[in-house]
Structures are given as structure tokens and as C-alpha cells.
PDB file of C-alpha atoms in Angstrom:
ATOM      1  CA  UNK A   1     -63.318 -66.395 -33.168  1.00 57.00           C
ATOM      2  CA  UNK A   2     -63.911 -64.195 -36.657  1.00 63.00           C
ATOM      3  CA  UNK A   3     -63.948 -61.014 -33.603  1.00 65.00           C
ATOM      4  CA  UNK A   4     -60.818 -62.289 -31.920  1.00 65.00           C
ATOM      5  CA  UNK A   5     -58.936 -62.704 -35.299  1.00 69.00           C
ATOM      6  CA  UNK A   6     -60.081 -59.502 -36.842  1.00 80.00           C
ATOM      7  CA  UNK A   7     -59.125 -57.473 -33.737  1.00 81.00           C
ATOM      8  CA  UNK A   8     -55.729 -58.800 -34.171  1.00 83.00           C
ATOM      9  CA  UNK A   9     -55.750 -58.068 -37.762  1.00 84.00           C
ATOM     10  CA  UNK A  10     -56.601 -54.624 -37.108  1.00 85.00           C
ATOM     11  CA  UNK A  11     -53.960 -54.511 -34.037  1.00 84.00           C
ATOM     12  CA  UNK A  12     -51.011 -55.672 -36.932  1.00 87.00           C
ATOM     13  CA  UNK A  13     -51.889 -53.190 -39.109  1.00 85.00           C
ATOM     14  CA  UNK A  14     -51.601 -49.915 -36.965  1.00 87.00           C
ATOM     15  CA  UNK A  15     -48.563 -51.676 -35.700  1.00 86.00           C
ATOM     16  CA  UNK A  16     -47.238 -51.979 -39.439  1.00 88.00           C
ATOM     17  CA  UNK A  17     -48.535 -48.163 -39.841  1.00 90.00           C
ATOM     18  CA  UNK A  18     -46.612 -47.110 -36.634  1.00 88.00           C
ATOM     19  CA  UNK A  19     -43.443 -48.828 -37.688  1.00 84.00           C
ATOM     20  CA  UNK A  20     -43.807 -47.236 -41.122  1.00 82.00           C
ATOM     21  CA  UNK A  21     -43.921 -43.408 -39.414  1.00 84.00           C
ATOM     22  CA  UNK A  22     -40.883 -44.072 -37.222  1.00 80.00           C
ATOM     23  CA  UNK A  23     -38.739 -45.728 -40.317  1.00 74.00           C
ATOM     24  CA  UNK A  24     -39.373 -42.754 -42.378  1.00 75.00           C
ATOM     25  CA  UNK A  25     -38.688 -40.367 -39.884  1.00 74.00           C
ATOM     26  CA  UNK A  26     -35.723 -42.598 -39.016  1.00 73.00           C
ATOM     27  CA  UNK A  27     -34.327 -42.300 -42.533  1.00 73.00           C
ATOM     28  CA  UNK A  28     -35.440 -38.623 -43.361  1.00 72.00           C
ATOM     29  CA  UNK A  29     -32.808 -37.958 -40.279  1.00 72.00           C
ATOM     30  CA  UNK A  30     -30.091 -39.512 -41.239  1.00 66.00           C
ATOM     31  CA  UNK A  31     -28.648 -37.946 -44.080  1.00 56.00           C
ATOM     32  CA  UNK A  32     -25.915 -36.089 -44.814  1.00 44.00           C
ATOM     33  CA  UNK A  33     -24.268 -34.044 -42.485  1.00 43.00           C
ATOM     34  CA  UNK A  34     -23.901 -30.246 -43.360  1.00 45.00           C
ATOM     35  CA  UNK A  35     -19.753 -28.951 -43.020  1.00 45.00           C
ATOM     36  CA  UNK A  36     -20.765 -27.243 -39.782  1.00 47.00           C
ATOM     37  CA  UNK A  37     -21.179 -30.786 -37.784  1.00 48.00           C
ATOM     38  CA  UNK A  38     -19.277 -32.393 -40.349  1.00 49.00           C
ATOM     39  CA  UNK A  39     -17.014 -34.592 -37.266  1.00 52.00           C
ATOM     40  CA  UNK A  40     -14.076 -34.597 -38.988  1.00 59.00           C
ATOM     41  CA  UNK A  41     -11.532 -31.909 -37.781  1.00 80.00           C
ATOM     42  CA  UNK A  42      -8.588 -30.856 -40.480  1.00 88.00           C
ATOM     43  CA  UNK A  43      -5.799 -28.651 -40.312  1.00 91.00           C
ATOM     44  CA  UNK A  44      -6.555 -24.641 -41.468  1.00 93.00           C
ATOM     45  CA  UNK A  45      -4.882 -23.799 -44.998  1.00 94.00           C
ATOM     46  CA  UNK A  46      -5.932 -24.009 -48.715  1.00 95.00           C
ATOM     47  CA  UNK A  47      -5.390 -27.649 -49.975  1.00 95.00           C
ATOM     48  CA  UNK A  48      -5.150 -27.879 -53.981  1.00 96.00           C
ATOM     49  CA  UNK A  49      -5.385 -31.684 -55.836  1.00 95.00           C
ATOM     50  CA  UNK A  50      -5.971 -32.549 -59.115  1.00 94.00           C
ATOM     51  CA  UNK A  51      -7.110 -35.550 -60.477  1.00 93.00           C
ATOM     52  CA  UNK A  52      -7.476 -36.678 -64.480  1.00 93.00           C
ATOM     53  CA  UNK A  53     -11.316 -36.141 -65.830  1.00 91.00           C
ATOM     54  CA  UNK A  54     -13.196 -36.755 -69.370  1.00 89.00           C
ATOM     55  CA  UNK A  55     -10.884 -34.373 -71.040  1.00 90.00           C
ATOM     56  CA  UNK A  56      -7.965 -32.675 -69.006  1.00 91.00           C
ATOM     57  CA  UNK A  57      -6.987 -32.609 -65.397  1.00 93.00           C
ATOM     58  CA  UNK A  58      -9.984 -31.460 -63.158  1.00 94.00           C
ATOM     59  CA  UNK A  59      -8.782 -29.049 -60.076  1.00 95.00           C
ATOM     60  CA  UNK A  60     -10.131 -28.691 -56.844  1.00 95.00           C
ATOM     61  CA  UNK A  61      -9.158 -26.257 -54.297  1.00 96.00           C
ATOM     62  CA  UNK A  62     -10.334 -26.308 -50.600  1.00 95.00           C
ATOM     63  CA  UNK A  63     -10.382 -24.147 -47.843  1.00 94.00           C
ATOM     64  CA  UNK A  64     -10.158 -24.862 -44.198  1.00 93.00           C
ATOM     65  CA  UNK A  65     -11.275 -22.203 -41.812  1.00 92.00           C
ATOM     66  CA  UNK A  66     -11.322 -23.851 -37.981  1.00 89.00           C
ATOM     67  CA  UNK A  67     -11.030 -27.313 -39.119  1.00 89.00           C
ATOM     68  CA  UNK A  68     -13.808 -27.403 -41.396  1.00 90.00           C
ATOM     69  CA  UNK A  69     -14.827 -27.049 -44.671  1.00 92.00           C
ATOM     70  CA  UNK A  70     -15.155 -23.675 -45.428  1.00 92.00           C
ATOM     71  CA  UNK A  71     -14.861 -22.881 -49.487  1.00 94.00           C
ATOM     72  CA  UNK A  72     -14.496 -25.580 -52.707  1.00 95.00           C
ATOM     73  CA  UNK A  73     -13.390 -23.746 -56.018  1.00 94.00           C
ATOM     74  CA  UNK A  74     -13.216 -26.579 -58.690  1.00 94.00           C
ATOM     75  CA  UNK A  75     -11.489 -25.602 -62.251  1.00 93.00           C
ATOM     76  CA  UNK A  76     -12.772 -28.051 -64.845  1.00 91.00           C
ATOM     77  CA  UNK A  77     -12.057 -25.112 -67.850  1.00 90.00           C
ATOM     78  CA  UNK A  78     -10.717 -27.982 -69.611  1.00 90.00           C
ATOM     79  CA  UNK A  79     -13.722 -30.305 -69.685  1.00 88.00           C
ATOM     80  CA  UNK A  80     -16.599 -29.910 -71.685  1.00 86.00           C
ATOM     81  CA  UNK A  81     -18.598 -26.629 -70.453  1.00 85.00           C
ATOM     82  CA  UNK A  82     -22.436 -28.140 -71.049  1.00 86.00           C
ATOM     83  CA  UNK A  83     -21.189 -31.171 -69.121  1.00 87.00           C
ATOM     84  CA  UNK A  84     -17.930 -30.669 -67.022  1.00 85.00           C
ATOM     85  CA  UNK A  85     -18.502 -27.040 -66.626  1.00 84.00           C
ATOM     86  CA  UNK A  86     -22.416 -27.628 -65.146  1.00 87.00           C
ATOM     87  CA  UNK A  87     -21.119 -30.419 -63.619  1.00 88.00           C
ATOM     88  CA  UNK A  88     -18.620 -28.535 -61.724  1.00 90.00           C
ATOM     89  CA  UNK A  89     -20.877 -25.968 -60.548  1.00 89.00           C
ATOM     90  CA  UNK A  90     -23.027 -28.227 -59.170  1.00 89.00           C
ATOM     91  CA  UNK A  91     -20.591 -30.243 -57.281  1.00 93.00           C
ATOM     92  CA  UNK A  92     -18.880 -27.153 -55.938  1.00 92.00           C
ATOM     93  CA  UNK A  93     -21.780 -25.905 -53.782  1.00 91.00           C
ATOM     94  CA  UNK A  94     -22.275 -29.657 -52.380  1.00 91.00           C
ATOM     95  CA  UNK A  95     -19.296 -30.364 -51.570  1.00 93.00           C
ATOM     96  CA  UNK A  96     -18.731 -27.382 -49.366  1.00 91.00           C
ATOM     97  CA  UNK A  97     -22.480 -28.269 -47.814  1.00 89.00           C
ATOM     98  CA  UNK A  98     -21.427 -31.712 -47.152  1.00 89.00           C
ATOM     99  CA  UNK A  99     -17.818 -30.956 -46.282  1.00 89.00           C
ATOM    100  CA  UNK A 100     -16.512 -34.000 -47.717  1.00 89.00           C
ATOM    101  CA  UNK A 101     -17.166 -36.621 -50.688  1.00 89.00           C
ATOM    102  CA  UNK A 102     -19.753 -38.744 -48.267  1.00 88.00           C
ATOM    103  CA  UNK A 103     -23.099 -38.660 -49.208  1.00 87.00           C
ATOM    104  CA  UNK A 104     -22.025 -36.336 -52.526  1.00 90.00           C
ATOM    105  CA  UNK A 105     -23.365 -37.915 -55.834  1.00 89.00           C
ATOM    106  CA  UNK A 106     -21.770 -37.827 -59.354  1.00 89.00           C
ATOM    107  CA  UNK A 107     -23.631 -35.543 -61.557  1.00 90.00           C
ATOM    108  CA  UNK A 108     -25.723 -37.481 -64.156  1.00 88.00           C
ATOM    109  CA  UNK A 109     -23.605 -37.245 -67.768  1.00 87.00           C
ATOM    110  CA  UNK A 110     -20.817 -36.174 -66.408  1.00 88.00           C
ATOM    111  CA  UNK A 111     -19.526 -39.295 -64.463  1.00 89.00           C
ATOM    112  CA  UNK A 112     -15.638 -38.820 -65.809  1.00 91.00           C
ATOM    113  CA  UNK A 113     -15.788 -35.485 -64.239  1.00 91.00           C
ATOM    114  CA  UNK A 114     -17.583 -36.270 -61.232  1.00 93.00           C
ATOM    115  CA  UNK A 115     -14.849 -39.025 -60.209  1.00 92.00           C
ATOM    116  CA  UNK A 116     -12.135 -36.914 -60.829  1.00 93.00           C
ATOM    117  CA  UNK A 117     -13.305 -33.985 -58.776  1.00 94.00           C
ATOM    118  CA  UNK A 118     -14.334 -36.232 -56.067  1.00 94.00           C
ATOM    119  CA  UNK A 119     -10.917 -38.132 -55.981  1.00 94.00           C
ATOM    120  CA  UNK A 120      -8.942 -34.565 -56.078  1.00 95.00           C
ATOM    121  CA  UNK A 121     -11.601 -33.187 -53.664  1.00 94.00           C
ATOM    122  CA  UNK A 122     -10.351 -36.776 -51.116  1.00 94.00           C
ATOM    123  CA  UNK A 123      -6.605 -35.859 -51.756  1.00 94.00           C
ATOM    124  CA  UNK A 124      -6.965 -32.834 -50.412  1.00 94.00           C
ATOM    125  CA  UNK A 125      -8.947 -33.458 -47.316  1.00 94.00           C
ATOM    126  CA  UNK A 126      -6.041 -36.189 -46.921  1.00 93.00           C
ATOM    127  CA  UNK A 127      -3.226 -33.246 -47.005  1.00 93.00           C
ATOM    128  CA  UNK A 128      -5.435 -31.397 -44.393  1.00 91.00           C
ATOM    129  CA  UNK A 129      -5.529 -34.631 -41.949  1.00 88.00           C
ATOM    130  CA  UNK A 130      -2.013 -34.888 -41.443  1.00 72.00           C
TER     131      UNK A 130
END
């Protein structure tokens, strides 16, 4: 009986083990997209919005080059430069990875200006889907 029961306690855990692997892979693989199989398919032109941040109105500009993503230029001059400014930087290069706002997260400290670049960032890919 103690053989039968620690077989099967050994049997569990590798299963346990195996199911581990293939969740982690599972979720390793499904993150976000990069712009070049980004699925959503927008109109060519340069799309400007603008949306209110921490101190001033936060600008975004976008670029679509055969229906994708192709270029983000975010002014946030107006903002705070240690905060606004960084965070602006920082947003701009993973926004054009991403393509859109999915999967994109706010810079830490600079929430205000996160939001309002990602809600500009929205109203343009919006203008581009029509």
C-alpha cells in the first residue's frame, strides 16, 4: 500500500512539474504583440490628438505607413521634464513597438502624463480606423 501510494505521489508531482513548464511557456508567449503583427489595419496618414496631462496638454502624433504603426512623436514640453519629459520618452518607443495602447503601461510617477498620452495616442488610432 505505502509503494502504491508513494508511486502515485511521485506520478502527481511530475504531473504538477509538467503543467508548471507548459503554463510558463504558455504565458511567456502571449504577450504583447510587436506593430508588425499588430492585427489591426488603419488608414495611411499622420494622425495628431491631444489630450490634458499633469500640467498642459500632452501631444501625440502617429504615423501610419501600410496600415500599421509606423512612428509615435509625443510633445509633453509642457509637463514636467524629470517626470513628463522621461515619461514621454519612454512611452514613445513602446508605443510604436506595441502599435497601440494594449499591453502599454503608465510610467511609474508620471501617471497624469501617462493617461493623457495614452488617451491622445487612442484618439488617433480612432481617426485612422475610419
Amino acid at each position: 500500500m505505502k509503494k502504491h501510494m508513494s508511486r502515485s505521489i511521485l506520478v502527481m508531482v511530475l504531473l504538477d512539474i509538467v503543467l508548471g513548464v507548459v503554463l510558463s511557456l504558455y504565458i511567456a508567449n502571449t504577450g504583447t504583440m510587436p506593430a508588425a503583427d499588430n492585427a489591426a489595419t488603419y488608414t495611411d496618414g499622420t494622425y495628431t490628438a491631444s489630450a490634458k496631462g499633469c500640467l498642459s496638454d500632452v501631444a501625440v502624433t502617429v504615423t501610419i505607413t501600410g496600415g500599421k504603426v509606423t512612428n509615435v512623436d509625443i510633445d509633453a514640453s509642457g509637463e514636467t521634464p524629470e517626470l513628463g519629459g522621461k515619461a514621454a520618452e519612454s512611452l514613445t518607443a513602446s508605443l510604436k513597438e506595441a502599435g497601440s495602447t494594449a499591453g502599454v503601461d503608465a510610467v511609474t510617477g508620471s501617471t497624469m502624463t501617462s493617461d493623457a498620452v495614452f488617451a491622445a495616442m487612442d484618439d488617433c488610432l480612432a481617426q485612422a480606423a475610419q
